Amino acid sequence: MSDKPHAPNTLGAHEQAILEKFDRESVTRHLVAGVQQYLLVGIAIFYSLFHLYITFYPLPTLLQRAIHVGVGCLLIFLLYPVSKSARRDKIAWFDWLWGLTALSGVGYLIVQYDAIMTVRGGIPNQWDIAFAMLTVLVVLEAARRITGWILVIFALIFLVYPFISSMSFMPDRLLTRPYDIGDIFGQLYLKTEGLYSSAIGASVTFIFLFILFGAFLGRSGMGQLFNDLALALAGDKQGGPAKVAVISSGFMGSINGAAVANVVSTGAFTIPLMKKIGYRKEFAGAVEASASVGGQVLPPIMGASAFIMAETTGVSYSTIALAALLPAVLYYLSVIAQVHFRAGKRNLKGIPREQLPQLKAVMKARGHMLLPIVALVWFLVESVPIGYAAAYTIGITVLVSQIRQETRMGWRDILGALEDGARQALPVMAACAVVGIVIGVVNLTSFGSVMTSSIVTLGAGSLLFTLILTMLASMVLGMGLPSIPAYIITATMAAPALATFDIPVIVAHMFVFYFGIFANITPPVALAAFAGAGISGGDPMKTGWQSLRLALAGFIVPFMFVYNPTMLMIDPTGLAITARDFPLPSVIAIVSVIVTSIIGVLGLSAALEGYFKQPMPVWQCIVLACGSLMLITPEHITDLVGIIVVLLIAFLNFHRK
């Protein structure tokens, strides 16, 4: 059994260096055992236990969000050095000072909460303003350390805007009434419309718990299960290792939502296997990148952004997960199809069956660890509150892990999972907090309505042009920002423009969600693709363009569900169905969309690779691509013509063979 491929449990030095190069979140301290290390671990465990506690015994909204941010920033200052070149074996004295400053902002709110809410009615005094300014500074520095400069600079631009928005040199469209320092920092610190906005609300009540759930799954060996399952199911098929990469990275990406980290951790195992059977370096890196990024649109967990979407739109998370199902399946079907056709064209075989784990043995050893995910889906379908569902599932994970020795979690594993969950939640917390500055300014100045009218004006009343502009805005933001702040910002400023065309809110938000995510594999700033190139040894830019080609369905599907919302399983009024209301819309319409979409995606994948059962001439590729794209338009005539074209080209290809 020792010669069978398995995923590594830890990253090597080379992979860790690549991860730190492309993922700022991975540049952490490595403290030696001692007082500082024990204190850091203790605070992290407390942080996780605090979130489990407030799930069942919530505090006032402002306070629990402030504690979430304050203690989270403290952990960031203790865990992340001031720069990449700073010492990582010891916490500097000024980092302790930063951490105490973060706690002071929380402590002040706790002590003054009753006075702020009742006596002053939210109107800030001088002390309120002073602590607000300190807290904003703390959040900006924490975000800089964990996400880099781009998001911080973006937030600073918005923070400056209300100070100058009434000045004569501002364009008429951007002019506002004057705002004083109390208006601005009171909005950011004393209300739930700034630093402690709905984004942080989702982070503290939903996202943290699901990240913690993922940490418990990781400690129980879920990553090994996904890799072994993928190997057992697809490892010996045509182009097997690439299909293994798509399947395992999709599942892991759905749970952790960290595209770059997923590329490096899973790719360290799958990319060498792909290269070994004959895939080119750039293609191998691109497969891993496109599969890892797509995990954020794959139910049931969908990374973290889906919880933000639920909080922002008011649509239940279970409804969003159901709406995302078919587009996610189409995306992964497209990637697997291109992998399959590429392998057929180059005659690339899979891994010999005797070198692979057996499905029966895999399920016997670790298959029971799928039960927590099944339980989670059941809780969501039964409309159990999301926080409760996540907390219950964490408990189920610990209990189920006891079934087999391979997965059994002891106290050391449980405490380790609590620490891991706290660490992994910090990037989301920092991003949501700093984006709260943007949200606070938008709410204070009505800047969002200005952006909406500008996009609509540039779109010249055309839905297609407006969609394209919104797509470009989402992708530009996504190239420089993590997916969560990119989604929040575009949802705040760009998605409302689509509402002017009577597009259902869930459709508009899903549209910007997709393009903010796929910016991770879109050159020139394709961080996930560049990380894949670092593992494969391929050219980064070529890997980025190859990733873009593999993910082409991800750029087409959003336009499909805008023009045909049935793909998201919603009726024409925008009312999303649930598992209890499945007859809406009609089953016939849903089946029609599924069939035409699948045919279109498979046809487009074959056209891109120039291969079906055998190589196709260029004219057939062009005709097949046109026929496949016709299936995007929700019209019976175009669907019929598209299906005929796809089937005709397929018949000609079979006939020639």
Tab-separated table of N, CA, C and O in Angstrom, residues 443-536:
chain	number	residue	atom	x	y	z
A	443	ASN	N	-23.299	54.354	2.923
A	443	ASN	CA	-24.572	54.603	3.593
A	443	ASN	C	-24.703	56.055	4.050
A	443	ASN	O	-25.796	56.633	4.030
A	444	LEU	N	-23.587	56.658	4.445
A	444	LEU	CA	-23.622	58.039	4.928
A	444	LEU	C	-23.825	59.030	3.790
A	444	LEU	O	-24.574	60.012	3.927
A	445	THR	N	-23.187	58.797	2.659
A	445	THR	CA	-23.146	59.782	1.572
A	445	THR	C	-24.021	59.446	0.376
A	445	THR	O	-24.084	60.220	-0.572
A	446	SER	N	-24.654	58.262	0.378
A	446	SER	CA	-25.445	57.802	-0.776
A	446	SER	C	-24.575	57.635	-2.025
A	446	SER	O	-25.042	57.802	-3.148
A	447	PHE	N	-23.307	57.322	-1.818
A	447	PHE	CA	-22.402	57.114	-2.945
A	447	PHE	C	-22.847	55.927	-3.795
A	447	PHE	O	-22.635	55.905	-5.007
A	448	GLY	N	-23.482	54.944	-3.166
A	448	GLY	CA	-23.930	53.771	-3.909
A	448	GLY	C	-24.916	54.118	-5.003
A	448	GLY	O	-24.847	53.584	-6.117
A	449	SER	N	-25.854	55.023	-4.703
A	449	SER	CA	-26.834	55.409	-5.714
A	449	SER	C	-26.172	56.147	-6.866
A	449	SER	O	-26.599	56.045	-8.021
A	450	VAL	N	-25.084	56.895	-6.570
A	450	VAL	CA	-24.325	57.575	-7.627
A	450	VAL	C	-23.692	56.552	-8.556
A	450	VAL	O	-23.744	56.674	-9.785
A	451	MET	N	-23.083	55.504	-7.977
A	451	MET	CA	-22.476	54.453	-8.783
A	451	MET	C	-23.510	53.731	-9.615
A	451	MET	O	-23.294	53.426	-10.789
A	452	THR	N	-24.664	53.454	-8.997
A	452	THR	CA	-25.722	52.754	-9.722
A	452	THR	C	-26.175	53.553	-10.929
A	452	THR	O	-26.282	53.030	-12.049
A	453	SER	N	-26.430	54.847	-10.732
A	453	SER	CA	-26.893	55.675	-11.850
A	453	SER	C	-25.812	55.820	-12.911
A	453	SER	O	-26.106	55.878	-14.112
A	454	SER	N	-24.534	55.842	-12.491
A	454	SER	CA	-23.444	55.956	-13.458
A	454	SER	C	-23.359	54.714	-14.335
A	454	SER	O	-23.189	54.804	-15.559
A	455	ILE	N	-23.493	53.541	-13.717
A	455	ILE	CA	-23.438	52.301	-14.490
A	455	ILE	C	-24.604	52.222	-15.451
A	455	ILE	O	-24.456	51.844	-16.621
A	456	VAL	N	-25.791	52.593	-14.976
A	456	VAL	CA	-26.975	52.558	-15.839
A	456	VAL	C	-26.822	53.539	-16.997
A	456	VAL	O	-27.165	53.236	-18.145
A	457	THR	N	-26.278	54.721	-16.705
A	457	THR	CA	-26.079	55.717	-17.762
A	457	THR	C	-25.084	55.219	-18.810
A	457	THR	O	-25.317	55.331	-20.017
A	458	LEU	N	-23.963	54.657	-18.336
A	458	LEU	CA	-22.973	54.123	-19.273
A	458	LEU	C	-23.531	52.957	-20.070
A	458	LEU	O	-23.161	52.741	-21.225
A	459	GLY	N	-24.427	52.194	-19.438
A	459	GLY	CA	-25.043	51.065	-20.134
A	459	GLY	C	-26.051	51.472	-21.175
A	459	GLY	O	-26.517	50.629	-21.943
A	460	ALA	N	-26.389	52.763	-21.215
A	460	ALA	CA	-27.287	53.326	-22.233
A	460	ALA	C	-28.614	52.578	-22.313
A	460	ALA	O	-29.186	52.404	-23.390
A	461	GLY	N	-29.101	52.129	-21.165
A	461	GLY	CA	-30.396	51.469	-21.150
A	461	GLY	C	-30.385	50.048	-21.672
A	461	GLY	O	-31.445	49.419	-21.768
A	462	SER	N	-29.228	49.529	-22.001
A	462	SER	CA	-29.120	48.165	-22.522
A	462	SER	C	-28.746	47.211	-21.400
A	462	SER	O	-27.758	47.431	-20.696
A	463	LEU	N	-29.515	46.153	-21.235
A	463	LEU	CA	-29.203	45.166	-20.208
A	463	LEU	C	-27.856	44.508	-20.487
A	463	LEU	O	-27.044	44.332	-19.576
A	464	LEU	N	-27.604	44.156	-21.739
A	464	LEU	CA	-26.346	43.488	-22.081
A	464	LEU	C	-25.151	44.373	-21.753
A	464	LEU	O	-24.180	43.915	-21.131
A	465	PHE	N	-25.194	45.650	-22.153
A	465	PHE	CA	-24.076	46.554	-21.868
A	465	PHE	C	-23.903	46.749	-20.358
A	465	PHE	O	-22.780	46.813	-19.855
A	466	THR	N	-25.009	46.841	-19.649
A	466	THR	CA	-24.936	47.005	-18.199
A	466	THR	C	-24.331	45.769	-17.545
A	466	THR	O	-23.523	45.873	-16.612
A	467	LEU	N	-24.692	44.591	-18.029
A	467	LEU	CA	-24.107	43.352	-17.519
A	467	LEU	C	-22.599	43.321	-17.763
A	467	LEU	O	-21.817	42.925	-16.895
A	468	ILE	N	-22.201	43.732	-18.948
A	468	ILE	CA	-20.770	43.728	-19.284
A	468	ILE	C	-20.011	44.705	-18.392
A	468	ILE	O	-18.927	44.396	-17.872
A	469	LEU	N	-20.568	45.908	-18.185
A	469	LEU	CA	-19.919	46.884	-17.308
A	469	LEU	C	-19.828	46.366	-15.871
A	469	LEU	O	-18.805	46.530	-15.203
A	470	THR	N	-20.905	45.751	-15.410
A	470	THR	CA	-20.900	45.188	-14.060
A	470	THR	C	-19.882	44.068	-13.951
A	470	THR	O	-19.170	43.945	-12.941
A	471	MET	N	-19.796	43.238	-14.983
A	471	MET	CA	-18.812	42.162	-15.012
A	471	MET	C	-17.395	42.720	-14.913
A	471	MET	O	-16.577	42.242	-14.111
A	472	LEU	N	-17.109	43.757	-15.707
A	472	LEU	CA	-15.772	44.345	-15.695
A	472	LEU	C	-15.452	44.958	-14.335
A	472	LEU	O	-14.335	44.816	-13.824
A	473	ALA	N	-16.427	45.648	-13.748
A	473	ALA	CA	-16.205	46.245	-12.427
A	473	ALA	C	-15.916	45.169	-11.387
A	473	ALA	O	-15.012	45.307	-10.555
A	474	SER	N	-16.677	44.085	-11.431
A	474	SER	CA	-16.485	42.992	-10.475
A	474	SER	C	-15.119	42.348	-10.649
A	474	SER	O	-14.434	42.019	-9.669
A	475	MET	N	-14.694	42.173	-11.891
A	475	MET	CA	-13.419	41.512	-12.153
A	475	MET	C	-12.239	42.405	-11.778
A	475	MET	O	-11.233	41.933	-11.245
A	476	VAL	N	-12.365	43.708	-12.042
A	476	VAL	CA	-11.282	44.623	-11.668
A	476	VAL	C	-11.095	44.631	-10.156
A	476	VAL	O	-9.973	44.574	-9.642
A	477	LEU	N	-12.212	44.686	-9.418
A	477	LEU	CA	-12.122	44.644	-7.960
A	477	LEU	C	-11.564	43.306	-7.497
A	477	LEU	O	-10.745	43.230	-6.589
A	478	GLY	N	-12.028	42.224	-8.124
A	478	GLY	CA	-11.586	40.893	-7.736
A	478	GLY	C	-10.124	40.643	-7.989
A	478	GLY	O	-9.492	39.823	-7.321
A	479	MET	N	-9.537	41.346	-8.985
A	479	MET	CA	-8.113	41.151	-9.271
A	479	MET	C	-7.232	41.676	-8.144
A	479	MET	O	-6.142	41.160	-7.921
A	480	GLY	N	-7.691	42.685	-7.447
A	480	GLY	CA	-6.852	43.269	-6.410
A	480	GLY	C	-7.300	42.955	-5.000
A	480	GLY	O	-6.568	43.218	-4.054
A	481	LEU	N	-8.502	42.399	-4.836
A	481	LEU	CA	-9.056	42.172	-3.509
A	481	LEU	C	-9.394	40.701	-3.323
A	481	LEU	O	-9.675	39.995	-4.290
A	482	PRO	N	-9.396	40.226	-2.086
A	482	PRO	CA	-9.930	38.893	-1.818
A	482	PRO	C	-11.395	38.817	-2.240
A	482	PRO	O	-12.077	39.838	-2.361
A	483	SER	N	-11.893	37.608	-2.452
A	483	SER	CA	-13.228	37.450	-3.026
A	483	SER	C	-14.329	38.037	-2.142
A	483	SER	O	-15.309	38.589	-2.655
A	484	ILE	N	-14.172	37.959	-0.820
A	484	ILE	CA	-15.234	38.453	0.062
A	484	ILE	C	-15.385	39.968	-0.024
A	484	ILE	O	-16.491	40.465	-0.293
A	485	PRO	N	-14.323	40.766	0.190
A	485	PRO	CA	-14.517	42.217	0.041
A	485	PRO	C	-14.892	42.615	-1.387
A	485	PRO	O	-15.645	43.573	-1.572
A	486	ALA	N	-14.385	41.880	-2.379
A	486	ALA	CA	-14.756	42.187	-3.763
A	486	ALA	C	-16.251	42.014	-3.957
A	486	ALA	O	-16.923	42.858	-4.573
A	487	TYR	N	-16.802	40.926	-3.410
A	487	TYR	CA	-18.250	40.714	-3.534
A	487	TYR	C	-19.029	41.784	-2.770
A	487	TYR	O	-20.023	42.336	-3.282
A	488	ILE	N	-18.610	42.076	-1.542
A	488	ILE	CA	-19.363	43.042	-0.732
A	488	ILE	C	-19.421	44.399	-1.430
A	488	ILE	O	-20.477	45.045	-1.487
A	489	ILE	N	-18.288	44.830	-1.966
A	489	ILE	CA	-18.239	46.147	-2.609
A	489	ILE	C	-19.091	46.173	-3.869
A	489	ILE	O	-19.869	47.106	-4.095
A	490	THR	N	-18.959	45.152	-4.709
A	490	THR	CA	-19.756	45.128	-5.943
A	490	THR	C	-21.237	44.943	-5.634
A	490	THR	O	-22.092	45.487	-6.340
A	491	ALA	N	-21.533	44.184	-4.587
A	491	ALA	CA	-22.941	44.015	-4.212
A	491	ALA	C	-23.533	45.326	-3.715
A	491	ALA	O	-24.726	45.595	-3.894
A	492	THR	N	-22.695	46.150	-3.088
A	492	THR	CA	-23.161	47.434	-2.567
A	492	THR	C	-23.346	48.468	-3.668
A	492	THR	O	-24.311	49.243	-3.654
A	493	MET	N	-22.429	48.468	-4.652
A	493	MET	CA	-22.417	49.556	-5.631
A	493	MET	C	-22.819	49.141	-7.043
A	493	MET	O	-23.371	49.949	-7.782
A	494	ALA	N	-22.546	47.900	-7.442
A	494	ALA	CA	-22.820	47.503	-8.823
A	494	ALA	C	-24.109	46.706	-8.969
A	494	ALA	O	-24.874	46.914	-9.915
A	495	ALA	N	-24.361	45.789	-8.033
A	495	ALA	CA	-25.554	44.950	-8.149
A	495	ALA	C	-26.853	45.754	-8.214
A	495	ALA	O	-27.771	45.386	-8.964
A	496	PRO	N	-26.996	46.877	-7.460
A	496	PRO	CA	-28.236	47.641	-7.569
A	496	PRO	C	-28.529	48.160	-8.979
A	496	PRO	O	-29.686	48.402	-9.325
A	497	ALA	N	-27.493	48.326	-9.801
A	497	ALA	CA	-27.726	48.781	-11.177
A	497	ALA	C	-28.540	47.760	-11.950
A	497	ALA	O	-29.359	48.116	-12.809
A	498	LEU	N	-28.338	46.478	-11.654
A	498	LEU	CA	-29.092	45.436	-12.352
A	498	LEU	C	-30.555	45.420	-11.915
A	498	LEU	O	-31.424	44.987	-12.670
A	499	ALA	N	-30.812	45.914	-10.692
A	499	ALA	CA	-32.193	45.934	-10.204
A	499	ALA	C	-33.066	46.878	-11.014
A	499	ALA	O	-34.295	46.719	-11.069
A	500	THR	N	-32.439	47.865	-11.667
A	500	THR	CA	-33.216	48.798	-12.494
A	500	THR	C	-33.814	48.112	-13.716
A	500	THR	O	-34.699	48.665	-14.366
A	501	PHE	N	-33.326	46.909	-14.042
A	501	PHE	CA	-33.880	46.138	-15.157
A	501	PHE	C	-34.821	45.050	-14.656
A	501	PHE	O	-35.121	44.095	-15.375
A	502	ASP	N	-35.263	45.195	-13.404
A	502	ASP	CA	-36.183	44.231	-12.787
A	502	ASP	C	-35.588	42.832	-12.703
A	502	ASP	O	-36.310	41.830	-12.799
A	503	ILE	N	-34.286	42.762	-12.548
A	503	ILE	CA	-33.632	41.474	-12.339
A	503	ILE	C	-33.790	41.099	-10.866
A	503	ILE	O	-33.532	41.919	-9.988
A	504	PRO	N	-34.226	39.877	-10.559
A	504	PRO	CA	-34.378	39.476	-9.151
A	504	PRO	C	-33.085	39.676	-8.373
A	504	PRO	O	-31.982	39.499	-8.900
A	505	VAL	N	-33.201	40.036	-7.109
A	505	VAL	CA	-32.040	40.401	-6.307
A	505	VAL	C	-31.040	39.258	-6.206
A	505	VAL	O	-29.827	39.464	-6.288
A	506	ILE	N	-31.507	38.026	-6.068
A	506	ILE	CA	-30.582	36.910	-5.942
A	506	ILE	C	-29.807	36.695	-7.234
A	506	ILE	O	-28.631	36.318	-7.219
A	507	VAL	N	-30.431	36.980	-8.383
A	507	VAL	CA	-29.749	36.851	-9.673
A	507	VAL	C	-28.653	37.906	-9.792
A	507	VAL	O	-27.524	37.612	-10.207
A	508	ALA	N	-28.980	39.146	-9.424
A	508	ALA	CA	-28.000	40.229	-9.512
A	508	ALA	C	-26.793	39.957	-8.616
A	508	ALA	O	-25.640	40.140	-9.025
A	509	HIS	N	-27.046	39.498	-7.410
A	509	HIS	CA	-25.937	39.242	-6.487
A	509	HIS	C	-25.129	38.030	-6.907
A	509	HIS	O	-23.903	38.017	-6.765
A	510	MET	N	-25.769	37.003	-7.431
A	510	MET	CA	-25.035	35.841	-7.911
A	510	MET	C	-24.155	36.216	-9.097
A	510	MET	O	-23.054	35.687	-9.272
A	511	PHE	N	-24.616	37.158	-9.918
A	511	PHE	CA	-23.851	37.600	-11.089
A	511	PHE	C	-22.529	38.237	-10.655
A	511	PHE	O	-21.450	37.854	-11.125
A	512	VAL	N	-22.582	39.218	-9.735
A	512	VAL	CA	-21.347	39.879	-9.306
A	512	VAL	C	-20.493	38.935	-8.469
A	512	VAL	O	-19.253	39.029	-8.475
A	513	PHE	N	-21.123	38.023	-7.762
A	513	PHE	CA	-20.412	37.020	-6.968
A	513	PHE	C	-19.494	36.187	-7.853
A	513	PHE	O	-18.305	36.000	-7.556
A	514	TYR	N	-20.017	35.707	-8.969
A	514	TYR	CA	-19.244	34.876	-9.886
A	514	TYR	C	-18.017	35.617	-10.401
A	514	TYR	O	-16.900	35.091	-10.367
A	515	PHE	N	-18.210	36.825	-10.883
A	515	PHE	CA	-17.096	37.515	-11.537
A	515	PHE	C	-16.062	38.023	-10.545
A	515	PHE	O	-14.878	38.134	-10.873
A	516	GLY	N	-16.474	38.331	-9.323
A	516	GLY	CA	-15.488	38.680	-8.310
A	516	GLY	C	-14.589	37.512	-7.959
A	516	GLY	O	-13.395	37.666	-7.718
A	517	ILE	N	-15.155	36.298	-7.967
A	517	ILE	CA	-14.389	35.099	-7.643
A	517	ILE	C	-13.433	34.730	-8.769
A	517	ILE	O	-12.246	34.441	-8.545
A	518	PHE	N	-13.930	34.744	-10.007
A	518	PHE	CA	-13.120	34.259	-11.125
A	518	PHE	C	-12.022	35.235	-11.532
A	518	PHE	O	-11.199	34.913	-12.392
A	519	ALA	N	-11.993	36.403	-10.906
A	519	ALA	CA	-10.853	37.293	-11.130
A	519	ALA	C	-9.557	36.665	-10.617
A	519	ALA	O	-8.465	37.052	-11.033
A	520	ASN	N	-9.669	35.671	-9.733
A	520	ASN	CA	-8.483	34.992	-9.208
A	520	ASN	C	-7.726	34.206	-10.275
A	520	ASN	O	-6.571	33.829	-10.060
A	521	ILE	N	-8.380	33.933	-11.405
A	521	ILE	CA	-7.700	33.193	-12.476
A	521	ILE	C	-7.708	33.994	-13.772
A	521	ILE	O	-7.515	33.441	-14.849
A	522	THR	N	-7.945	35.306	-13.662
A	522	THR	CA	-7.991	36.164	-14.843
A	522	THR	C	-6.749	37.039	-14.901
A	522	THR	O	-6.547	37.881	-14.030
A	523	PRO	N	-5.865	36.840	-15.911
A	523	PRO	CA	-4.697	37.718	-16.038
A	523	PRO	C	-5.140	39.177	-16.186
A	523	PRO	O	-6.257	39.425	-16.648
A	524	PRO	N	-4.327	40.136	-15.760
A	524	PRO	CA	-2.914	39.986	-15.390
A	524	PRO	C	-2.658	39.672	-13.917
A	524	PRO	O	-1.526	39.449	-13.536
A	525	VAL	N	-3.695	39.701	-13.052
A	525	VAL	CA	-3.472	39.446	-11.624
A	525	VAL	C	-4.230	38.183	-11.241
A	525	VAL	O	-5.234	38.236	-10.545
A	526	ALA	N	-3.772	37.045	-11.725
A	526	ALA	CA	-4.444	35.771	-11.496
A	526	ALA	C	-3.686	35.005	-10.409
A	526	ALA	O	-2.900	34.099	-10.695
A	527	LEU	N	-3.926	35.354	-9.153
A	527	LEU	CA	-3.100	34.824	-8.073
A	527	LEU	C	-3.202	33.306	-7.955
A	527	LEU	O	-2.190	32.632	-7.708
A	528	ALA	N	-4.409	32.754	-8.101
A	528	ALA	CA	-4.560	31.300	-7.998
A	528	ALA	C	-3.805	30.600	-9.121
A	528	ALA	O	-3.142	29.579	-8.912
A	529	ALA	N	-3.887	31.146	-10.336
A	529	ALA	CA	-3.179	30.556	-11.473
A	529	ALA	C	-1.671	30.685	-11.301
A	529	ALA	O	-0.909	29.767	-11.624
A	530	PHE	N	-1.203	31.814	-10.777
A	530	PHE	CA	0.231	32.000	-10.564
A	530	PHE	C	0.750	31.016	-9.516
A	530	PHE	O	1.872	30.509	-9.625
A	531	ALA	N	-0.061	30.756	-8.481
A	531	ALA	CA	0.338	29.766	-7.480
A	531	ALA	C	0.425	28.379	-8.114
A	531	ALA	O	1.349	27.608	-7.824
A	532	GLY	N	-0.534	28.051	-8.992
A	532	GLY	CA	-0.476	26.778	-9.700
A	532	GLY	C	0.765	26.666	-10.565
A	532	GLY	O	1.395	25.609	-10.648
A	533	ALA	N	1.136	27.767	-11.214
A	533	ALA	CA	2.357	27.781	-12.030
A	533	ALA	C	3.591	27.586	-11.164
A	533	ALA	O	4.566	26.945	-11.577
A	534	GLY	N	3.562	28.134	-9.946
A	534	GLY	CA	4.694	27.958	-9.052
A	534	GLY	C	4.906	26.501	-8.677
A	534	GLY	O	6.041	26.038	-8.539
A	535	ILE	N	3.809	25.752	-8.516
A	535	ILE	CA	3.912	24.330	-8.197
A	535	ILE	C	4.325	23.526	-9.429
A	535	ILE	O	5.153	22.622	-9.350
A	536	SER	N	3.759	23.850	-10.588
A	536	SER	CA	4.001	23.051	-11.801
A	536	SER	C	5.311	23.405	-12.495
A	536	SER	O	5.821	22.615	-13.293
